[in-house]
Structure formats: structure tokens, C-alpha cells
mmCIF file of C-alpha atoms and ligand atoms in Angstrom:
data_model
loop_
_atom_site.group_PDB
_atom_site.id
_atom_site.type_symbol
_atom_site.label_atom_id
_atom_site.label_comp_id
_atom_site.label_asym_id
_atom_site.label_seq_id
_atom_site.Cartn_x
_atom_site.Cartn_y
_atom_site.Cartn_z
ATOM 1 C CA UNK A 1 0.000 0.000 0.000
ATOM 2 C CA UNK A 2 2.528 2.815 -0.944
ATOM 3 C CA UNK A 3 -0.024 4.649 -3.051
ATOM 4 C CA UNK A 4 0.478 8.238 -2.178
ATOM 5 C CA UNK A 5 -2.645 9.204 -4.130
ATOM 6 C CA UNK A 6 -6.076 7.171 -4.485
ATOM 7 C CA UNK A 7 -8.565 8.163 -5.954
ATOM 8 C CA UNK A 8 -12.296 5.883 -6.198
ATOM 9 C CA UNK A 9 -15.089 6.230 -8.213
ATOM 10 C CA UNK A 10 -14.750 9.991 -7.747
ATOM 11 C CA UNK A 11 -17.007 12.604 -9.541
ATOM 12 C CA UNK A 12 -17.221 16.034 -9.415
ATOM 13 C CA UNK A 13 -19.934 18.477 -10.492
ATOM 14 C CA UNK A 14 -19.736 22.238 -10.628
ATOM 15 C CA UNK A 15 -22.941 24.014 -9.817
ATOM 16 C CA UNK A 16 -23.663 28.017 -11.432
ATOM 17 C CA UNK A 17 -26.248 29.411 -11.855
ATOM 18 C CA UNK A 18 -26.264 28.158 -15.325
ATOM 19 C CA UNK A 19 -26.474 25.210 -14.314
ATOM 20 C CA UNK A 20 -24.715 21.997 -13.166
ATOM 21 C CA UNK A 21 -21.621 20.635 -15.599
ATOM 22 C CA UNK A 22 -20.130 17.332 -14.729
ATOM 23 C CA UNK A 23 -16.302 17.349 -15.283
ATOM 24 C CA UNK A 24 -15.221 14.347 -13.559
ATOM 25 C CA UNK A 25 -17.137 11.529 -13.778
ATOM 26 C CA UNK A 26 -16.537 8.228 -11.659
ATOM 27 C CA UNK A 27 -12.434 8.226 -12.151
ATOM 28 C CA UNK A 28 -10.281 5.731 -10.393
ATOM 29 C CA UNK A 29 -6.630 5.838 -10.502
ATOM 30 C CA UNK A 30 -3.737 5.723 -8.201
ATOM 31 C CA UNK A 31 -0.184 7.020 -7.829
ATOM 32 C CA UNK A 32 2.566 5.347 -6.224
ATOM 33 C CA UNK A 33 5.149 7.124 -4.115
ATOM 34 C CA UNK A 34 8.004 8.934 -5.911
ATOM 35 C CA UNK A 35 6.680 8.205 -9.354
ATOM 36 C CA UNK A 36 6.004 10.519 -11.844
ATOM 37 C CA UNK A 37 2.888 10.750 -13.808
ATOM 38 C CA UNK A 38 1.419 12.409 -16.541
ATOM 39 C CA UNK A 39 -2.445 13.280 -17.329
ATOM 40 C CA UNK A 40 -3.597 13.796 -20.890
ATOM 41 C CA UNK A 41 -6.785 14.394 -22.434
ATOM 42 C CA UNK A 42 -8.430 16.613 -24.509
ATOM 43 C CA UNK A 43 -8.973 20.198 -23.908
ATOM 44 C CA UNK A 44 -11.517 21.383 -21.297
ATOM 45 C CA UNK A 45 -12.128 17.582 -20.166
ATOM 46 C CA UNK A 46 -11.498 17.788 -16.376
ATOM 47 C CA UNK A 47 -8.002 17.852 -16.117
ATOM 48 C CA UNK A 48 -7.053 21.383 -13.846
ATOM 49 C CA UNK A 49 -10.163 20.083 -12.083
ATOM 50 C CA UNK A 50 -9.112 16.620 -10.843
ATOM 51 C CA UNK A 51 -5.581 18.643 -9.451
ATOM 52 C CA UNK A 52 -8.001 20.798 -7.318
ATOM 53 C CA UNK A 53 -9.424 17.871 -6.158
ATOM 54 C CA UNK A 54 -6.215 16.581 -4.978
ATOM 55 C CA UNK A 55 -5.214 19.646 -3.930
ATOM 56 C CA UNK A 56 -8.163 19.731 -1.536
ATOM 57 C CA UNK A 57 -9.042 23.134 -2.808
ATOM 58 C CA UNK A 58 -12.231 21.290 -4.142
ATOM 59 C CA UNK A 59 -14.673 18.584 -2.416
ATOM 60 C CA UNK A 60 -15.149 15.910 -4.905
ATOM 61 C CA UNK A 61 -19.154 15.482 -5.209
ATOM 62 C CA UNK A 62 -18.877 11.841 -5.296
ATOM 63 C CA UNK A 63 -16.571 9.300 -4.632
ATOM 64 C CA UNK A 64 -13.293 9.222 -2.291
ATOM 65 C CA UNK A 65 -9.662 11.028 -2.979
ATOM 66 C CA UNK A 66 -6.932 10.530 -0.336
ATOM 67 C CA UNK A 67 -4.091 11.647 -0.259
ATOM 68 C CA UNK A 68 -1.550 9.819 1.935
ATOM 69 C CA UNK A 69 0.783 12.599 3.057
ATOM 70 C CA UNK A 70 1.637 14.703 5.944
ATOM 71 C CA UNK A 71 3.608 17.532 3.810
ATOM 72 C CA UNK A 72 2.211 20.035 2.197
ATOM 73 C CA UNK A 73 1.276 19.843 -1.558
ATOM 74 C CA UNK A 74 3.363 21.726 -4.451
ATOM 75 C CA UNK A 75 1.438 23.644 -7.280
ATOM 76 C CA UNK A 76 2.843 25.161 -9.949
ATOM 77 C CA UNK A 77 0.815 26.724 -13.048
ATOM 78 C CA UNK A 78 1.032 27.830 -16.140
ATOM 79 C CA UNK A 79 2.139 31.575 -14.689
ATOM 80 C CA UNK A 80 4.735 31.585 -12.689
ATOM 81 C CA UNK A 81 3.410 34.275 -10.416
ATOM 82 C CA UNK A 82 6.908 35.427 -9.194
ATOM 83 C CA UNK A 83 6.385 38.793 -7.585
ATOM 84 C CA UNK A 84 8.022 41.519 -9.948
ATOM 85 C CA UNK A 85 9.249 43.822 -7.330
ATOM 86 C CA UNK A 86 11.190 41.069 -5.045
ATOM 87 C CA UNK A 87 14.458 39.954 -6.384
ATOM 88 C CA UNK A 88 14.952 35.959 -6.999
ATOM 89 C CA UNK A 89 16.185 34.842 -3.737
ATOM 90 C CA UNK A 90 13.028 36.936 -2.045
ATOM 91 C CA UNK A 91 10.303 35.252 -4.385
ATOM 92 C CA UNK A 92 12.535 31.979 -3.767
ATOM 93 C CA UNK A 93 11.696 32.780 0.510
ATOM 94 C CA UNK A 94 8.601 33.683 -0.139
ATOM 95 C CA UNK A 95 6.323 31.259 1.028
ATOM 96 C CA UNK A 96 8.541 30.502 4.434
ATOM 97 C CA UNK A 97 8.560 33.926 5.735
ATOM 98 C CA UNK A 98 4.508 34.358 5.346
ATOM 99 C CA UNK A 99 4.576 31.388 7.735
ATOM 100 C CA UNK A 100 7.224 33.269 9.974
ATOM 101 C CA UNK A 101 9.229 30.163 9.007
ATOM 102 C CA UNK A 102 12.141 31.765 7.460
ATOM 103 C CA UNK A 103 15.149 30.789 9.828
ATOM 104 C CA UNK A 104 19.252 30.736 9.013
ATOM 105 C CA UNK A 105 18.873 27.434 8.215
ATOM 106 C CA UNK A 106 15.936 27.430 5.457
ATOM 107 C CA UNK A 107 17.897 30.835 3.559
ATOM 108 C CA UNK A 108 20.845 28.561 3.383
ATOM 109 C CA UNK A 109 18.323 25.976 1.472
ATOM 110 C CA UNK A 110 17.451 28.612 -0.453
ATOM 111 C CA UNK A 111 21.053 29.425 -1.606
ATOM 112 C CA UNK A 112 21.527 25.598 -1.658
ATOM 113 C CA UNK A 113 18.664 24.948 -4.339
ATOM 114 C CA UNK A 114 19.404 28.465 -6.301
ATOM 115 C CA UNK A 115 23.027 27.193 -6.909
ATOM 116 C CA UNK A 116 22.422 23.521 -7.745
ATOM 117 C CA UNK A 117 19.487 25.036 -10.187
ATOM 118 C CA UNK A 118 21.961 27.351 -11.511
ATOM 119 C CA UNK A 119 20.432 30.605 -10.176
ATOM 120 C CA UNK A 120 23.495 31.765 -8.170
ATOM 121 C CA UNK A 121 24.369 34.214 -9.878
ATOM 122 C CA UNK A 122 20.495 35.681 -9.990
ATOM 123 C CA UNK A 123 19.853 36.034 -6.469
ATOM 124 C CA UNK A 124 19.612 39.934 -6.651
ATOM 125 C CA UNK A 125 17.832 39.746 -9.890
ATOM 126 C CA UNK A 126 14.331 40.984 -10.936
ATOM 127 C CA UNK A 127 11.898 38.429 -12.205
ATOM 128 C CA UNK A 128 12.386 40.623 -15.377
ATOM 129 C CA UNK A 129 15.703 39.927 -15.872
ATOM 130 C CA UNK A 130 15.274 36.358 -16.205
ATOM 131 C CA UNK A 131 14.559 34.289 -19.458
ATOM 132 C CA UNK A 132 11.264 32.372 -19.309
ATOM 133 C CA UNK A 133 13.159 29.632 -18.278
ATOM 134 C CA UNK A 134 14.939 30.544 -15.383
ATOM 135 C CA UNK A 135 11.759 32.035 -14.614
ATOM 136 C CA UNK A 136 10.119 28.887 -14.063
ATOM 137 C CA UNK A 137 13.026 27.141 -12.280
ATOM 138 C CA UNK A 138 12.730 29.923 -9.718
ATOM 139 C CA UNK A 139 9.234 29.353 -9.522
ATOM 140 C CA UNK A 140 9.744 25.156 -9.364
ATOM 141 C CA UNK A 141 12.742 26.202 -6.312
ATOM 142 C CA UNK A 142 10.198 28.375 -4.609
ATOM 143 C CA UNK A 143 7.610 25.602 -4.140
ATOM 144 C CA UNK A 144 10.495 23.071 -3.168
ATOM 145 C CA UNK A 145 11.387 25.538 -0.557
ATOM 146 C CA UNK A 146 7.914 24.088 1.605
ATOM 147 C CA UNK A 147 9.473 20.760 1.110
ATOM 148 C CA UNK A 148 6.140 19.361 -0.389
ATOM 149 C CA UNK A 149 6.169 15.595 -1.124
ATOM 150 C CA UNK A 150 3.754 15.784 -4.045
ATOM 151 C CA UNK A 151 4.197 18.372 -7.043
ATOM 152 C CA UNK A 152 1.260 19.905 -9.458
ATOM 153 C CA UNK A 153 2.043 20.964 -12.320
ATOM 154 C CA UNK A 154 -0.700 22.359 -14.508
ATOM 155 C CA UNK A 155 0.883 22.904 -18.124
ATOM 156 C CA UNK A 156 3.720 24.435 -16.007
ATOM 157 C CA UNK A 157 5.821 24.957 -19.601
ATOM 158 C CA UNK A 158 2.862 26.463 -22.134
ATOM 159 C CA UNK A 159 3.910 29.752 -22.107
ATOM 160 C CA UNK A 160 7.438 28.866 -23.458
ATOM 161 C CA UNK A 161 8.337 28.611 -26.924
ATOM 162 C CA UNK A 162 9.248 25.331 -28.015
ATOM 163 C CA UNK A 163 12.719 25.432 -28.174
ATOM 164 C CA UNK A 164 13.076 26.226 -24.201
ATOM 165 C CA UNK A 165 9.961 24.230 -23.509
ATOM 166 C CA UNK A 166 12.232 21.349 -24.600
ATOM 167 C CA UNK A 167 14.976 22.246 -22.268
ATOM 168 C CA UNK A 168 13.518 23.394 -19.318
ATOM 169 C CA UNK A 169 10.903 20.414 -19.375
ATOM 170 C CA UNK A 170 14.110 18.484 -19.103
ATOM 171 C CA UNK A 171 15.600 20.324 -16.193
ATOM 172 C CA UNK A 172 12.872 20.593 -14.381
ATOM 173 C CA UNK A 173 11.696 16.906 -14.803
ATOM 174 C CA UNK A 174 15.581 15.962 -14.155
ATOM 175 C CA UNK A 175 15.182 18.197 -10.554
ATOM 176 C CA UNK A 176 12.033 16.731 -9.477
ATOM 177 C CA UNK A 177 13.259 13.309 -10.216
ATOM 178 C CA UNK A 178 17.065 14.232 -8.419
ATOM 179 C CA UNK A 179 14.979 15.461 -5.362
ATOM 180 C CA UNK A 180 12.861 12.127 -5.400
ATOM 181 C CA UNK A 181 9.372 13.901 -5.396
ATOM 182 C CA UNK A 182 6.255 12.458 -6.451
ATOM 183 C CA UNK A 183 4.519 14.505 -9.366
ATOM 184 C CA UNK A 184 1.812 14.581 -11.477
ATOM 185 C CA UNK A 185 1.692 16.878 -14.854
ATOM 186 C CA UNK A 186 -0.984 17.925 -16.641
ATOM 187 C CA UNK A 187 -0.334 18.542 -20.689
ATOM 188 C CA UNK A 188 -1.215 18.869 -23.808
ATOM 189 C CA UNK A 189 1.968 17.885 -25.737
ATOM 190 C CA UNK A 190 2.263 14.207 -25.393
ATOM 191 C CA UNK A 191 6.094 13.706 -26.099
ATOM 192 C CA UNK A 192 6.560 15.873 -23.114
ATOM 193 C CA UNK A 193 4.187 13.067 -21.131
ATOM 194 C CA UNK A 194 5.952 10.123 -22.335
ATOM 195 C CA UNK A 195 9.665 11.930 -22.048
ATOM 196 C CA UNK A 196 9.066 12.768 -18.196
ATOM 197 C CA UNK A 197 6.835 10.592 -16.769
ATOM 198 C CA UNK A 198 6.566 6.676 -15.564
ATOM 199 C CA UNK A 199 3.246 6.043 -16.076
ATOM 200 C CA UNK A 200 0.560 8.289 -18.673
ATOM 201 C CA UNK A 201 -3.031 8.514 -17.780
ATOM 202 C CA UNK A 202 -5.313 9.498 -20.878
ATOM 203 C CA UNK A 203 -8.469 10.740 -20.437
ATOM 204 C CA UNK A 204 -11.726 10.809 -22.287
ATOM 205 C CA UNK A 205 -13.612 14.176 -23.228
ATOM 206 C CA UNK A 206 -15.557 15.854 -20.821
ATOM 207 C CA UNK A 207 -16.676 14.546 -18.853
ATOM 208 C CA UNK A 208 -13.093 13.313 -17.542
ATOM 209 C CA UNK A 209 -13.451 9.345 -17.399
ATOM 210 C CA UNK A 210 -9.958 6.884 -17.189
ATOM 211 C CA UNK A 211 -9.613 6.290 -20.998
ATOM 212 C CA UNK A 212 -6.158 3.674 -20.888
ATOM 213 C CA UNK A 213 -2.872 3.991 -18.644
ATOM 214 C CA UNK A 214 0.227 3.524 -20.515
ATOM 215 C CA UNK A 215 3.240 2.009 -18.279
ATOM 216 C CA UNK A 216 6.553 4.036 -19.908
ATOM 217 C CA UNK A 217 9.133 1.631 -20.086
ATOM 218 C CA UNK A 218 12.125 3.331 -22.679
ATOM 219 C CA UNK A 219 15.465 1.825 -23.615
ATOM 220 C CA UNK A 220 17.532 4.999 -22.653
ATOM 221 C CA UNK A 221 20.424 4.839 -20.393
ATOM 222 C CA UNK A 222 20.215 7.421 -17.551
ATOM 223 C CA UNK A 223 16.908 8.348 -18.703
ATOM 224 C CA UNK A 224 16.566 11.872 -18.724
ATOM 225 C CA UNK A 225 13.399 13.502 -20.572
ATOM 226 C CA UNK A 226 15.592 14.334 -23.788
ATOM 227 C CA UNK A 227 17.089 10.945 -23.845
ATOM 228 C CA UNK A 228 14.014 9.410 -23.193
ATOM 229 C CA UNK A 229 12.500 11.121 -26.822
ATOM 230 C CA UNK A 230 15.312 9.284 -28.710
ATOM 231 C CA UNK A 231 14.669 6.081 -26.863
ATOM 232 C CA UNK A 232 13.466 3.418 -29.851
ATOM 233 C CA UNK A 233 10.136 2.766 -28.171
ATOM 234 C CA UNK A 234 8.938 6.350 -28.003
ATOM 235 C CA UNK A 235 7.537 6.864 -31.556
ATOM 236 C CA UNK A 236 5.019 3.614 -30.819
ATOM 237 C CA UNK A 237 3.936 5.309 -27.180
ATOM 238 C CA UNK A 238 3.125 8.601 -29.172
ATOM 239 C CA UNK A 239 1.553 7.086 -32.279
ATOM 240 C CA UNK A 240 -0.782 5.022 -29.509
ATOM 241 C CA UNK A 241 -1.629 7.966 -27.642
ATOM 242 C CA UNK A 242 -2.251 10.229 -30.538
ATOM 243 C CA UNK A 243 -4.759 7.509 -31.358
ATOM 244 C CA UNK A 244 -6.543 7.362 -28.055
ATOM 245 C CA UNK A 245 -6.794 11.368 -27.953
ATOM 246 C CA UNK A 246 -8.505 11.593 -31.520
ATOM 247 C CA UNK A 247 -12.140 12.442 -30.276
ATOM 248 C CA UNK A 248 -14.048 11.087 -33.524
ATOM 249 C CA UNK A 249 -12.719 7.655 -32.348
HETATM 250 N N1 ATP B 301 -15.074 27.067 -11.404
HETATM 251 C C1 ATP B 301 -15.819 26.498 -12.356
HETATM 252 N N2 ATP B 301 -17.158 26.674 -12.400
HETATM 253 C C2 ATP B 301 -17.915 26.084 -13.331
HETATM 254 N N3 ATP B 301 -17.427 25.279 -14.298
HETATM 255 C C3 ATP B 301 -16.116 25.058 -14.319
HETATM 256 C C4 ATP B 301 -15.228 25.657 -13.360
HETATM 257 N N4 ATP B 301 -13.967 25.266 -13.621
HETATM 258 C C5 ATP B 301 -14.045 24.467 -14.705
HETATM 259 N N5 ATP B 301 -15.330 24.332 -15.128
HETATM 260 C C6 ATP B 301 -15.798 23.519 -16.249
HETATM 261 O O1 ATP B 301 -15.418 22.159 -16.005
HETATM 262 C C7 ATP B 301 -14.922 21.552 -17.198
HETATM 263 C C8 ATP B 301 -13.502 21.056 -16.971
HETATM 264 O O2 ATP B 301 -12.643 22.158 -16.735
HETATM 265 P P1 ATP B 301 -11.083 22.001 -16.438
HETATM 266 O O3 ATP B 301 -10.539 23.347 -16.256
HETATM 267 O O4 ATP B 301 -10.898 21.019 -15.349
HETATM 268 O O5 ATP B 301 -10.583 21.334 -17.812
HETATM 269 P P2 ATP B 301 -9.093 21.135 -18.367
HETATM 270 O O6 ATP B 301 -9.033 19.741 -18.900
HETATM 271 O O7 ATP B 301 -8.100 21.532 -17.341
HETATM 272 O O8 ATP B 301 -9.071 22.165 -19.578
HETATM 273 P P3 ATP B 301 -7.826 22.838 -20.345
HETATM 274 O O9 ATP B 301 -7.269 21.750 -21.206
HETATM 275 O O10 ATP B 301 -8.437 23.911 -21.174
HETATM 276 O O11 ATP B 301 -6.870 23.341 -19.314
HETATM 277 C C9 ATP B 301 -15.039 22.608 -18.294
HETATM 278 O O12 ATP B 301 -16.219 22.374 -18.992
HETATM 279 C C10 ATP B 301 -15.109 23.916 -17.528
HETATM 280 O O13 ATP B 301 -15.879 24.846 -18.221
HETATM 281 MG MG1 MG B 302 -6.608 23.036 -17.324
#
């Protein structure tokens, strides 16, 4: 029983007053401690929604969710909402000193992460004066800062072009793997699912029902994400989840 995440027969229903719109409807799946996981599906299906759930910031209508940690949970989005008029190493403390957690010990973490991530040099930096990139490794050291065991990440590289989406995908999945978290990414671009993750979850249209699970096992030695897309197996994994993710099928 080392599933850090379970989730059963869960469904979720959002009321307005338009109306009621099922987005999650009777989903199973579990995640296993330290792996790394990816959710796709098509747009709109439920995806942001099921990471609330786990999140706790929403009650799932039906069904049960736990999650089997005593840490807090990591979220990182799309934005990186780094704070424009704090340099790095302030956006980086952030989070601790709103506690009133931000001791001698934690700032030297914070330089700790900043120069394995290659920030260093950027501590006195603007969030303006960073490539999108470094942007979101800042934002990726911030939320390690509260130690979480589980990360979020909601399409935490689609406001990158594609050339640094490439590399920063792989730096980022290469730190979360390095610091032996457990994370689940939502995306749209399946070779970045099958380059970072262990397992991939697909998902049906709205709303969001289990559509297959695809165990990622590549032929790569020291798999990192940009290894992994060279890896002889990876063209198959795509092709079949291309397939599934065609909505007329
Ligand atoms: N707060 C809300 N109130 C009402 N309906 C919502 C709310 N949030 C999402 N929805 C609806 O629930 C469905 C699923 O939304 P969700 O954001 O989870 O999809 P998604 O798969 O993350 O989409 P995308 O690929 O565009 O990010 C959509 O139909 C959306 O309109
Ligand atoms: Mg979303």
C-alpha cells in the first residue's frame, strides 16, 4: 500500500447558476510514491479540475480522494506568479517567511537549491531579468522551498516557446526526479508526457473518465526527458496515444 494518491469512483460536479456541468465523472486511478505521472486528455475535459481535487481546494461530489501525506502539496501553473518587485532569492523565501518560518537554516536551502538550479548568480535579480526559463526554475525552487512531497504541475511549460519548452521540461523533470518527489503533470503535448513521466493517464472528453494507462518503459540509459525522446520505443507510445486522444474515435 505505498499509493500516495487514491482516488475511487470519484465525480465532481460544478454548480452556477447556469447550471450543473459534470467534469469528472466516476475516475479511479492511483499514484505510487516517488513516481512521476502524466495526465492527458483533450482540452476542457477535467483535467485542472481533478488537481483541485487533490489539492483539496475542491470537495469531490462523489466518490473518495486521499491523499496519503503529511507535507504540504506543491502547485505550480502555467504563470509563474513570481512577484516583480522582489528579487529571486526573495520570491525563492517567499512562502517561508509568510509562515514566519524563514530561519538561518531554510535561507541557506534557499542558496543551496538556487546554486544547484543554476540561479546563483540571480539572487539579486528581478523576475524581469530572467529568461522564461529561469523564470520557471525559480518558480519550481520556490515551491520546493515548503518541502512538499507531491508536485502539481498544470501545463507548467505552455507559455514557453518550443525550443526552451524542450529544455527546461528536461531540467525541471531531471530536478524533481534528483529530489525524489512524487509529481503529477498535466499537458497537452504528449512527447513531453511520455519523455518525463513513468506512467501516462489518458483521459476521455468531458466529462473526464480513465480512458487507458500507458506504463513508460524506454530503452535509454540514464533516462533523462531528452534521452528518453530518442529512446526506440517512443515513436510507438506517441503514435498510440495520438490515437486514443482523436475524439471522432
Ligand atoms: N469554477 C468552475 N465553475 C464552473 N465550471 C467550471 C469551473 N472550472 C471548470 N469548469 C468547467 O469544467 C470543465 C472542466 O474544466 P477544467 O478546467 O478542469 O478542464 P481542463 O481539462 O483543465 O481544460 P484545459 O485543457 O483547457 O486546461 C469545463 O467544462 C469547464 O468549463
Ligand atoms: Mg486546465
Amino acid at each position: 500500500m505505498n499509493n500516495i494518491v487514491e482516488i475511487k469512483d470519484m465525480s465532481l460536479i460544478y454548480n452556477t447558476p447556469e447550471g450543473e456541468t459534470l467534469a469528472v465523472d466516476n475516475l479511479s486511478l492511483s499514484i505510487k510514491k516517488g513516481e512521476f505521472v502524466a495526465i492527458v486528455g483533450p482540452s476542457g475535459c477535467g483535467k485542472s479540475t481533478i488537481l483541485s481535487v487533490i489539492a483539496g481546494l475542491l470537495k469531490p461530489t462523489t466518490g473518495i480522494v486521499n491523499v496519503n501525506t503529511n507535507s504540504i502539496i506543491g502547485y505550480m501553473l502555467q504563470k509563474d506568479y513570481l512577484f516583480e518587485w522582489r528579487n529571486i532569492f526573495d520570491n525563492v523565501c517567499l512562502g517561508l517567511e509568510i509562515q514566519k518560518k524563514l530561519t538561518e537554516e531554510e535561507k541557506n536551502y534557499a542558496h543551496k537549491l538556487l546554486e544547484q538550479y543554476g540561479l546563483s548568480d540571480f539572487e539579486k535579480s528581478y523576475p524581469s531579468q530572467l529568461s522564461g526559463g529561469m523564470r520557471q526554475r525559480a518558480a519550481l525552487i520556490r515551491t520546493l522551498m515548503l518541502k512538499p512531497e507531491i508536485l502539481l504541475l498544470d501545463e507548467p511549460f505552455s507559455a514557453l516557446d518550443y525550443q526552451t519548452r524542450l529544455s527546461v521540461s528536461d531540467e525541471i523533470g531531471t530536478i524533481i526526479k534528483k529530489e525524489k518527489k512524487t509529481a503529477i503533470l498535466v499537458t497537452h503535448d504528449i512527447s513531453e508526457a511520455i519523455s518525463l513521466s513513468d506512467k501516462v493517464f489518458v483521459l476521455t472528453k468531458r466529462p473526464a473518465k480513465l480512458k487507458s494507462i500507458y506504463e513508460i518503459n524506454l530503452t535509454a540509459e540514464n533516462r533523462t526527458p531528452m534521452k528518453s525522446r530518442e529512446a526506440p520505443e517512443f515513436k510507438d507510445y506517441f503514435n498510440n496515444i495520438w490515437k486514443e486522444l482523436d475524439v471522432h474515435v
